[in-house]
Coordinates of C-alpha atoms in Angstrom, one line a residue:
Chain A
M1 CA 150.5 94.4 107.5
A2 CA 147.5 96.3 108.1
K3 CA 144.7 95.6 106.1
N4 CA 141.7 97.6 105.0
P5 CA 138.0 95.5 106.5
R6 CA 136.4 96.9 103.2
T7 CA 139.2 94.7 100.7
M8 CA 138.6 91.7 103.0
D9 CA 135.5 92.2 102.9
R10 CA 135.6 92.1 98.7
R11 CA 137.6 89.2 99.3
R12 CA 135.1 87.3 101.1
R13 CA 132.1 88.5 98.7
T14 CA 134.4 87.0 96.0
M15 CA 135.3 84.3 98.0
D16 CA 131.3 83.0 98.8
K17 CA 130.6 83.9 94.9
D18 CA 133.1 80.6 94.2
S19 CA 131.9 78.8 96.3
T20 CA 128.2 79.0 96.2
R21 CA 125.0 79.5 94.0
I22 CA 123.3 81.2 96.9
F23 CA 125.3 83.8 99.0
H24 CA 125.6 86.5 97.7
G25 CA 126.5 88.3 101.2
R26 CA 125.2 92.1 100.7
S27 CA 121.8 91.6 100.6
S28 CA 122.2 93.3 97.2
I29 CA 118.9 91.8 95.8
V30 CA 116.9 93.7 98.3
H31 CA 114.3 96.8 97.0
R32 CA 112.5 98.0 99.7
P33 CA 109.6 97.5 98.5
S34 CA 106.8 100.6 98.6
I35 CA 103.8 101.4 101.1
W36 CA 101.1 100.3 98.0
K37 CA 103.1 97.6 96.7
A38 CA 103.5 95.5 100.7
T39 CA 99.8 96.4 101.1
L40 CA 99.0 94.6 97.6
A41 CA 101.2 91.7 98.7
I42 CA 99.3 91.1 101.2
V43 CA 96.2 91.1 100.6
Q44 CA 96.8 89.3 97.8
K45 CA 98.0 86.6 100.2
D46 CA 94.8 86.7 101.9
L47 CA 92.2 86.5 99.7
A48 CA 94.2 83.8 98.1
A49 CA 94.6 81.5 101.1
E50 CA 90.8 82.3 101.6
L51 CA 90.0 81.1 98.6
R52 CA 91.9 77.7 99.1
S53 CA 90.9 77.4 102.7
R54 CA 87.2 79.2 102.9
E55 CA 87.5 79.4 107.0
L56 CA 87.0 82.4 107.6
I57 CA 83.7 84.0 105.1
S58 CA 82.2 80.9 105.2
A59 CA 81.9 80.9 108.9
M60 CA 81.0 84.5 108.8
L61 CA 78.4 83.7 106.3
V62 CA 76.4 81.1 108.3
F63 CA 77.0 83.2 111.3
S64 CA 75.0 85.6 110.1
L65 CA 72.6 84.4 107.6
L66 CA 71.5 82.0 111.4
V67 CA 71.0 85.6 112.5
I68 CA 68.6 86.8 110.4
L69 CA 67.1 83.9 110.1
I70 CA 66.3 84.2 114.4
F71 CA 65.1 87.9 113.9
N72 CA 62.8 86.4 110.9
F73 CA 61.7 83.6 112.9
A74 CA 61.3 86.2 116.4
L75 CA 59.5 88.9 115.6
E76 CA 56.9 87.9 113.6
L77 CA 56.8 91.4 111.7
D78 CA 54.1 93.0 109.7
I79 CA 56.2 94.7 106.2
K80 CA 55.6 97.8 108.2
V81 CA 57.7 96.9 110.7
R82 CA 60.1 94.6 109.1
Q83 CA 61.0 98.3 106.9
S84 CA 61.8 100.1 110.6
V85 CA 64.3 97.7 111.7
T86 CA 66.2 96.4 108.6
A87 CA 68.7 98.9 109.4
G88 CA 68.7 97.5 112.4
V89 CA 68.7 94.0 112.4
L90 CA 71.2 94.3 109.1
W91 CA 73.8 96.2 111.0
T92 CA 73.6 93.9 113.6
T93 CA 74.3 90.8 112.0
F94 CA 77.3 92.4 109.9
A95 CA 79.0 94.0 113.5
F96 CA 78.5 89.8 115.0
A97 CA 79.8 88.5 111.5
G98 CA 82.5 91.1 111.5
T99 CA 84.2 90.3 114.7
L100 CA 84.2 86.7 113.8
G101 CA 86.2 87.8 110.2
L102 CA 88.5 90.4 112.6
N103 CA 89.5 87.9 115.0
R104 CA 89.9 85.3 112.7
S105 CA 91.9 86.9 110.2
M106 CA 94.5 88.3 113.2
A107 CA 94.6 84.9 115.1
V108 CA 95.8 83.3 111.5
E109 CA 99.0 85.1 111.4
K110 CA 99.3 85.3 114.9
D111 CA 99.5 81.5 115.8
R112 CA 101.5 80.4 113.2
G113 CA 104.3 83.6 114.2
C114 CA 103.3 84.7 110.6
M115 CA 103.0 88.0 112.2
D116 CA 106.4 88.1 113.0
G117 CA 107.2 86.6 110.0
L118 CA 105.5 90.2 108.3
L119 CA 107.1 92.3 111.0
L120 CA 110.4 91.0 110.2
A121 CA 110.0 92.5 106.4
P122 CA 111.8 95.7 105.6
V123 CA 108.7 97.2 104.8
D124 CA 106.4 99.8 106.4
R125 CA 104.5 98.2 109.1
A126 CA 101.9 100.7 107.9
A127 CA 101.2 98.5 105.0
I128 CA 100.6 95.4 107.3
Y129 CA 97.4 97.4 109.3
F130 CA 96.2 98.5 105.1
G131 CA 96.9 95.4 104.0
K132 CA 94.9 93.5 107.0
S133 CA 92.3 96.0 107.0
I134 CA 91.2 96.0 103.4
S135 CA 91.4 92.2 103.5
N136 CA 88.9 92.2 106.0
L137 CA 86.8 94.8 104.5
A138 CA 86.5 92.2 101.4
F139 CA 86.1 89.5 103.1
M140 CA 82.8 91.2 105.0
L141 CA 82.2 93.0 101.9
I142 CA 81.8 89.3 100.2
V143 CA 79.1 87.9 102.7
E144 CA 77.5 91.3 102.7
V145 CA 76.8 90.7 99.4
I146 CA 75.3 87.3 99.8
V147 CA 73.6 88.4 102.4
L148 CA 72.0 91.1 101.1
P149 CA 69.4 89.2 98.8
I150 CA 69.0 86.7 100.9
Y151 CA 67.9 89.1 103.7
S152 CA 65.9 91.1 100.6
M153 CA 64.1 87.4 100.2
L154 CA 63.3 86.5 103.5
Y155 CA 62.1 90.3 104.6
N156 CA 60.1 91.1 101.5
V157 CA 62.8 94.4 101.3
N158 CA 64.1 95.8 98.8
L159 CA 68.2 96.5 99.4
F160 CA 69.2 97.3 96.6
Q161 CA 69.6 101.0 96.6
G162 CA 72.5 102.6 96.0
G163 CA 72.4 105.0 98.5
L164 CA 71.9 102.1 100.6
L165 CA 75.2 100.4 99.2
G166 CA 76.8 103.2 99.3
V167 CA 76.0 103.3 103.6
I168 CA 77.1 99.3 103.3
L169 CA 80.0 100.3 101.9
L170 CA 80.8 103.0 104.1
G171 CA 80.0 101.9 107.5
S172 CA 82.3 98.2 106.8
I173 CA 84.8 100.4 105.7
G174 CA 85.2 102.2 109.2
Y175 CA 84.1 99.3 111.1
T176 CA 87.0 96.6 109.9
A177 CA 89.1 99.9 110.1
V178 CA 89.0 99.9 114.1
G179 CA 88.5 96.7 113.9
T180 CA 91.8 95.9 112.5
L181 CA 93.5 98.1 115.1
L182 CA 92.1 96.6 118.0
S183 CA 92.2 92.7 116.5
A184 CA 95.9 93.3 116.5
M185 CA 96.6 94.0 119.9
S186 CA 93.8 91.6 121.3
V187 CA 94.9 88.6 119.7
Q188 CA 98.2 89.5 121.6
T189 CA 95.9 88.3 124.9
R190 CA 94.5 85.2 125.7
T191 CA 91.2 86.0 125.7
R192 CA 91.2 87.5 122.4
D193 CA 87.9 86.1 121.5
V194 CA 86.4 87.4 124.7
L195 CA 88.6 91.0 124.3
L196 CA 87.7 91.8 120.9
P197 CA 84.5 92.4 120.9
I198 CA 84.0 94.3 124.3
L199 CA 87.0 96.7 122.8
L200 CA 85.9 97.2 119.3
F201 CA 81.7 97.4 119.9
P202 CA 82.1 100.6 122.4
V203 CA 84.6 102.4 120.0
A204 CA 82.5 101.6 116.7
V205 CA 79.3 102.5 118.4
P206 CA 79.7 106.0 116.4
V207 CA 79.9 104.3 113.2
L208 CA 77.0 101.6 113.7
L209 CA 74.9 104.5 114.5
A210 CA 75.8 106.4 112.0
S211 CA 74.7 103.4 109.5
V212 CA 72.0 102.0 111.0
K213 CA 70.9 105.9 111.3
A214 CA 72.2 106.5 107.4
S215 CA 70.4 103.6 106.0
G216 CA 67.4 103.4 108.1
G217 CA 66.6 106.3 106.6
L218 CA 67.6 105.6 103.0
L219 CA 64.8 102.2 103.4
A220 CA 62.3 105.0 104.5
G221 CA 63.1 106.6 101.5
A222 CA 63.8 109.9 102.9
E223 CA 65.7 112.6 101.1
F224 CA 69.5 113.2 100.6
S225 CA 69.0 116.0 102.7
E226 CA 67.1 114.2 105.8
I227 CA 70.3 111.5 105.9
L228 CA 73.1 113.9 105.7
I229 CA 73.9 114.2 109.4
P230 CA 74.7 110.4 109.9
L231 CA 76.4 110.5 106.0
N232 CA 78.7 113.3 107.6
L233 CA 79.0 111.6 110.2
L234 CA 80.2 107.9 108.8
I235 CA 82.6 109.2 106.3
V236 CA 84.3 111.8 109.4
Y237 CA 84.6 108.4 111.2
D238 CA 86.2 107.0 108.5
V239 CA 88.8 109.2 108.4
I240 CA 89.5 109.3 111.9
F241 CA 89.6 105.9 112.3
I242 CA 91.6 105.0 109.4
A243 CA 94.0 108.0 110.4
V244 CA 93.9 107.2 114.3
A245 CA 94.8 103.5 112.8
F246 CA 97.5 104.8 110.8
M247 CA 99.6 106.5 112.9
V248 CA 99.3 104.1 116.6
F249 CA 99.5 100.3 114.7
D250 CA 103.3 100.5 114.9
Y251 CA 103.6 100.9 118.4
V252 CA 100.6 98.1 118.8
V253 CA 102.6 95.1 117.3
E254 CA 105.8 96.2 119.0
E255 CA 106.8 94.6 121.9
Chain B
M1 CA 148.8 88.2 111.8
K2 CA 145.3 87.3 113.2
L3 CA 143.5 90.1 111.1
K4 CA 140.1 91.7 113.5
T5 CA 137.3 91.8 111.3
P6 CA 134.8 94.4 112.3
P7 CA 131.7 92.8 114.3
I8 CA 128.3 92.7 112.3
I9 CA 126.4 92.5 115.6
E10 CA 127.2 94.6 118.2
V11 CA 125.1 95.0 121.5
R12 CA 125.9 97.2 124.7
K13 CA 124.5 96.9 128.3
L14 CA 121.6 96.2 126.8
V15 CA 118.2 96.4 129.6
K16 CA 115.3 95.2 128.7
R17 CA 111.9 95.2 131.1
F18 CA 109.0 93.8 130.7
G19 CA 106.7 96.0 133.8
S20 CA 108.9 95.4 136.8
K21 CA 110.5 92.3 135.7
T22 CA 113.7 92.6 134.1
V23 CA 115.3 89.8 131.2
L24 CA 117.5 91.8 130.1
R25 CA 120.3 93.2 132.5
G26 CA 122.9 95.1 130.5
L27 CA 124.2 92.7 128.6
D28 CA 127.2 92.8 126.3
F29 CA 127.6 90.9 123.3
E30 CA 129.7 91.3 120.4
V31 CA 129.8 88.4 116.8
S32 CA 132.1 89.4 114.0
R33 CA 131.2 88.2 110.3
G34 CA 130.7 84.7 109.8
E35 CA 131.1 83.7 112.8
F36 CA 128.3 80.8 114.0
V37 CA 127.3 82.0 117.9
A38 CA 125.8 79.3 119.7
L39 CA 123.7 81.1 122.6
L40 CA 123.2 78.9 125.0
G41 CA 121.0 79.3 128.8
P42 CA 118.7 77.5 130.9
N43 CA 114.8 78.6 130.2
G44 CA 114.0 82.1 131.0
A45 CA 117.6 83.1 130.7
G46 CA 116.4 85.8 128.4
K47 CA 117.7 83.9 125.2
T48 CA 114.1 84.6 123.5
T49 CA 114.1 88.3 124.1
F50 CA 117.8 89.0 123.2
L51 CA 116.9 87.4 119.6
R52 CA 114.1 89.5 119.9
I53 CA 115.9 92.6 120.1
L54 CA 118.2 91.7 117.5
A55 CA 115.5 90.9 114.8
S56 CA 113.5 94.4 116.0
L57 CA 111.0 92.7 117.1
S58 CA 110.8 93.3 120.3
R59 CA 112.3 97.0 121.8
P60 CA 115.4 97.8 124.0
S61 CA 114.4 99.6 127.2
L62 CA 117.7 100.6 127.8
G63 CA 121.4 100.3 126.0
E64 CA 122.8 100.1 122.4
V65 CA 122.5 97.5 119.7
I66 CA 124.1 98.0 116.2
I67 CA 124.0 95.4 113.0
A68 CA 125.9 96.1 110.2
G69 CA 126.0 99.3 111.1
S70 CA 122.7 99.7 111.7
H71 CA 121.3 101.4 114.9
L72 CA 118.2 99.5 116.3
P73 CA 115.5 100.8 116.8
H74 CA 115.6 104.1 114.7
Q75 CA 117.1 101.9 111.7
A76 CA 115.0 99.1 112.2
A77 CA 113.9 98.7 108.3
Q78 CA 117.7 98.7 107.0
V79 CA 118.6 96.0 109.6
R80 CA 115.4 94.1 109.1
S81 CA 116.5 93.6 105.1
Q82 CA 120.2 91.9 106.0
M83 CA 118.5 89.9 108.7
G84 CA 116.9 86.1 108.4
V85 CA 114.9 84.8 111.5
V86 CA 114.0 81.3 112.2
S87 CA 112.2 80.1 114.8
H88 CA 110.4 77.1 116.4
L89 CA 107.1 78.6 114.6
P90 CA 107.5 78.5 110.9
L91 CA 106.3 82.1 110.0
L92 CA 104.4 80.4 107.2
Y93 CA 101.0 80.0 105.6
P94 CA 99.7 76.4 105.6
D95 CA 97.0 77.4 102.9
L96 CA 99.4 78.4 100.1
T97 CA 102.2 76.4 98.4
A98 CA 105.3 76.8 99.7
E99 CA 106.3 78.7 95.9
E100 CA 102.9 80.7 96.8
N101 CA 104.6 81.1 100.3
L102 CA 108.4 82.7 99.4
Q103 CA 106.7 84.4 96.6
F104 CA 104.7 86.2 99.2
Y105 CA 107.8 87.4 101.0
A106 CA 110.4 87.9 98.0
R107 CA 107.8 90.6 97.5
M108 CA 107.8 91.7 100.3
Y109 CA 111.2 92.0 100.7
G110 CA 111.0 93.7 97.2
I111 CA 113.2 90.8 94.8
P112 CA 113.3 91.5 91.6
D113 CA 113.4 88.5 90.2
P114 CA 111.7 86.3 93.1
L115 CA 111.3 83.4 90.5
A116 CA 114.9 82.6 89.7
R117 CA 115.4 83.1 93.4
I118 CA 112.5 80.9 94.4
T119 CA 114.1 78.5 92.5
E120 CA 117.5 78.7 94.1
V121 CA 116.1 78.4 97.9
L122 CA 114.3 75.8 97.1
E123 CA 117.0 73.8 96.1
L124 CA 119.2 74.8 98.8
V125 CA 116.2 73.2 101.2
G126 CA 115.6 70.8 99.5
L127 CA 112.1 71.2 98.5
E128 CA 111.9 71.8 94.7
N129 CA 110.1 68.6 93.9
R130 CA 108.3 70.0 96.4
R131 CA 107.2 73.2 95.1
S132 CA 103.6 73.5 94.2
D133 CA 102.4 71.7 97.6
L134 CA 100.5 73.3 100.5
V135 CA 102.3 73.7 103.0
R136 CA 99.7 72.0 105.9
T137 CA 100.6 68.5 103.4
F138 CA 104.4 69.0 105.1
S139 CA 105.5 67.3 108.2
R140 CA 107.0 69.8 110.4
G141 CA 110.0 68.6 109.6
M142 CA 109.6 69.8 105.7
Q143 CA 107.7 72.9 107.2
Q144 CA 111.4 73.9 109.2
R145 CA 113.0 73.6 105.9
L146 CA 111.0 76.0 104.1
A147 CA 110.7 78.3 107.0
I148 CA 114.8 78.6 107.0
G149 CA 114.1 79.4 102.5
R150 CA 111.7 81.8 103.9
A151 CA 114.2 83.4 106.0
V152 CA 117.1 82.8 103.8
I153 CA 114.8 84.2 100.3
H154 CA 116.4 88.4 100.6
D155 CA 120.0 86.6 100.5
P156 CA 120.2 88.4 104.7
Q157 CA 124.4 89.0 106.1
V158 CA 122.7 87.6 109.3
M159 CA 121.0 84.9 110.0
L160 CA 118.9 84.2 114.0
F161 CA 117.8 80.9 114.9
D162 CA 115.5 80.1 118.6
E163 CA 115.4 76.9 119.2
P164 CA 115.2 75.5 115.5
Y165 CA 115.4 72.1 116.2
T166 CA 112.2 72.4 118.8
G167 CA 109.8 69.7 117.7
L168 CA 111.4 67.7 115.2
D169 CA 112.2 64.2 115.0
Q170 CA 115.6 63.2 114.3
D171 CA 115.9 62.6 110.9
A172 CA 114.3 66.3 110.3
C173 CA 116.8 67.0 112.9
E174 CA 119.5 65.4 111.2
M175 CA 118.4 67.5 107.6
L176 CA 118.3 70.5 109.4
D177 CA 121.7 70.1 110.9
G178 CA 123.0 69.7 106.9
V179 CA 120.7 72.9 105.7
L180 CA 122.4 74.6 108.6
R181 CA 125.8 74.0 107.4
S182 CA 125.0 75.3 104.1
V183 CA 123.4 78.1 105.1
A184 CA 126.7 78.9 107.4
A185 CA 129.1 77.6 105.3
Q186 CA 127.7 80.3 102.5
G187 CA 130.0 83.3 104.6
R188 CA 126.5 84.3 107.0
T189 CA 126.9 85.4 110.3
V190 CA 124.9 83.2 112.6
V191 CA 123.4 83.8 115.9
M192 CA 121.3 80.4 117.3
T193 CA 119.6 79.5 120.8
S194 CA 119.2 75.7 121.7
H195 CA 119.1 73.7 125.1
D196 CA 120.9 70.9 122.7
L197 CA 124.5 71.1 123.5
A198 CA 125.6 68.1 121.6
R199 CA 124.3 70.2 118.1
A200 CA 125.7 73.8 119.0
E201 CA 129.0 71.8 119.7
D202 CA 128.5 70.3 116.3
L203 CA 127.8 73.2 114.8
A204 CA 128.8 76.4 116.3
T205 CA 132.3 78.3 115.9
R206 CA 131.9 80.1 119.6
F207 CA 129.6 79.8 122.7
D208 CA 127.7 82.1 125.0
I209 CA 125.7 81.2 127.8
L210 CA 123.7 83.5 128.9
S211 CA 122.6 83.4 132.4
R212 CA 120.3 85.9 134.3
G213 CA 119.8 88.4 131.5
T214 CA 124.0 88.8 130.9
I215 CA 126.3 86.4 128.7
A216 CA 127.5 84.7 132.5
A217 CA 130.2 82.8 129.6
S218 CA 131.8 83.0 126.1
A219 CA 134.4 80.9 124.7
S220 CA 135.3 79.8 121.1
R221 CA 135.5 76.4 119.4
R222 CA 139.4 76.8 119.5
E223 CA 139.4 77.4 123.5
L224 CA 137.1 74.8 124.3
K225 CA 138.1 70.9 123.7
K226 CA 135.2 69.1 121.5
S227 CA 134.2 67.4 125.0
N228 CA 133.9 70.3 127.6
L229 CA 131.2 72.2 126.5
L230 CA 128.3 70.0 129.1
A231 CA 131.1 71.5 131.9
F232 CA 131.9 74.6 130.4
Y233 CA 127.8 75.2 130.3
K234 CA 127.6 74.0 134.0
L235 CA 130.7 76.0 135.5
A236 CA 129.2 79.0 133.5
L237 CA 125.8 78.4 135.4
A238 CA 127.3 77.6 138.4
D239 CA 128.7 80.4 139.0

């Protein structure tokens, strides 16, 4: 007598249900999560792991403080010159510290195979990109929040201006957007520590230049209309980098 | 009359190239539901590459891969929801607890009642007493058991094990044997690569030898007398 395979499957599932408390045999408990739920899960996971280990933020913070200290002693600046170089020194510090964070954040996923764990989940791979980008941005912003008052004290420059904080946020978004994509590429190579800055800095030049110009203008007391060009450039680059990364991330992580 | 169950894994003329190097050369492979297949072969035969393609982590250069009715790479998300993967790396976060790791993966698989499921899974792998401990405090064997818990959290139909015994001591290997048996006893389809012929012989219901990018020989447990796996393996590689 020919037996219907579907009936056999149903019978098999019933047997499984009787014989074990776990296996239901049809992945029935899986409901593909939305891109935003998966993104949120990755961000919360990264923040929880970092809160416990504090490896990444400590490294970025110590590095940032060392850089601004070195500049402070090396440049022996008077107050006027200090104001004019502040934007450059700040963004140099953020860019180098950000690279450290980007490298480490992706290396944690790669070294223990966790990137495969993420790629094996039935979620849109853009969720992995957004999750890692938002985590990297959060780490960078935490470091910036600590560095800014210390810089203000050391250089005697008031950095707590609404416009400047907005520019720092926009610059950090652009930098982490492109940095996360490139770190996903570089982490797959043996020379990832060297490769990331080599890939990232040329691509991030527009964001860094626009950020320095806009920050410098704001610190020099320029009108909003005077910094409109670098500000617009910054916003456009942020949008372009996020859109491009969203489109190509799938290809970057796939073999 | 023997009933032939439809294959849950079907691979036809699979080719995988990395640049000019061809790793898999027109590989054909089929696994029925509930089978435990040991994929054996020397280093460089293409076992890990093949498993990564089945897991949708790598794109085939040519050929057809169908898992539980879904085609790769186009229906990869459907395949991933039916698939659990364990490799020699644990795919776990050392700075999170066992429960937090499973909770994270439960969210990534959209499991609606994660806490109940996590308790079930931790019981399956014998780690219910360590649920609140950081993974970095676990031994290699415990991490591997938790890795199996991670891989079955979404109750997959198909399990892929890539050298799961790598780096484990004798006790941990025996404990892993037990977990693997219970995973297979629950009716899952299992494909495992291994260099450990004795363990493969104990666990698997079918033995496929992969050599130079193709399946050189295949035999079921019934076709193969227990003491003959080593001879079968050597013969397949000698051809």
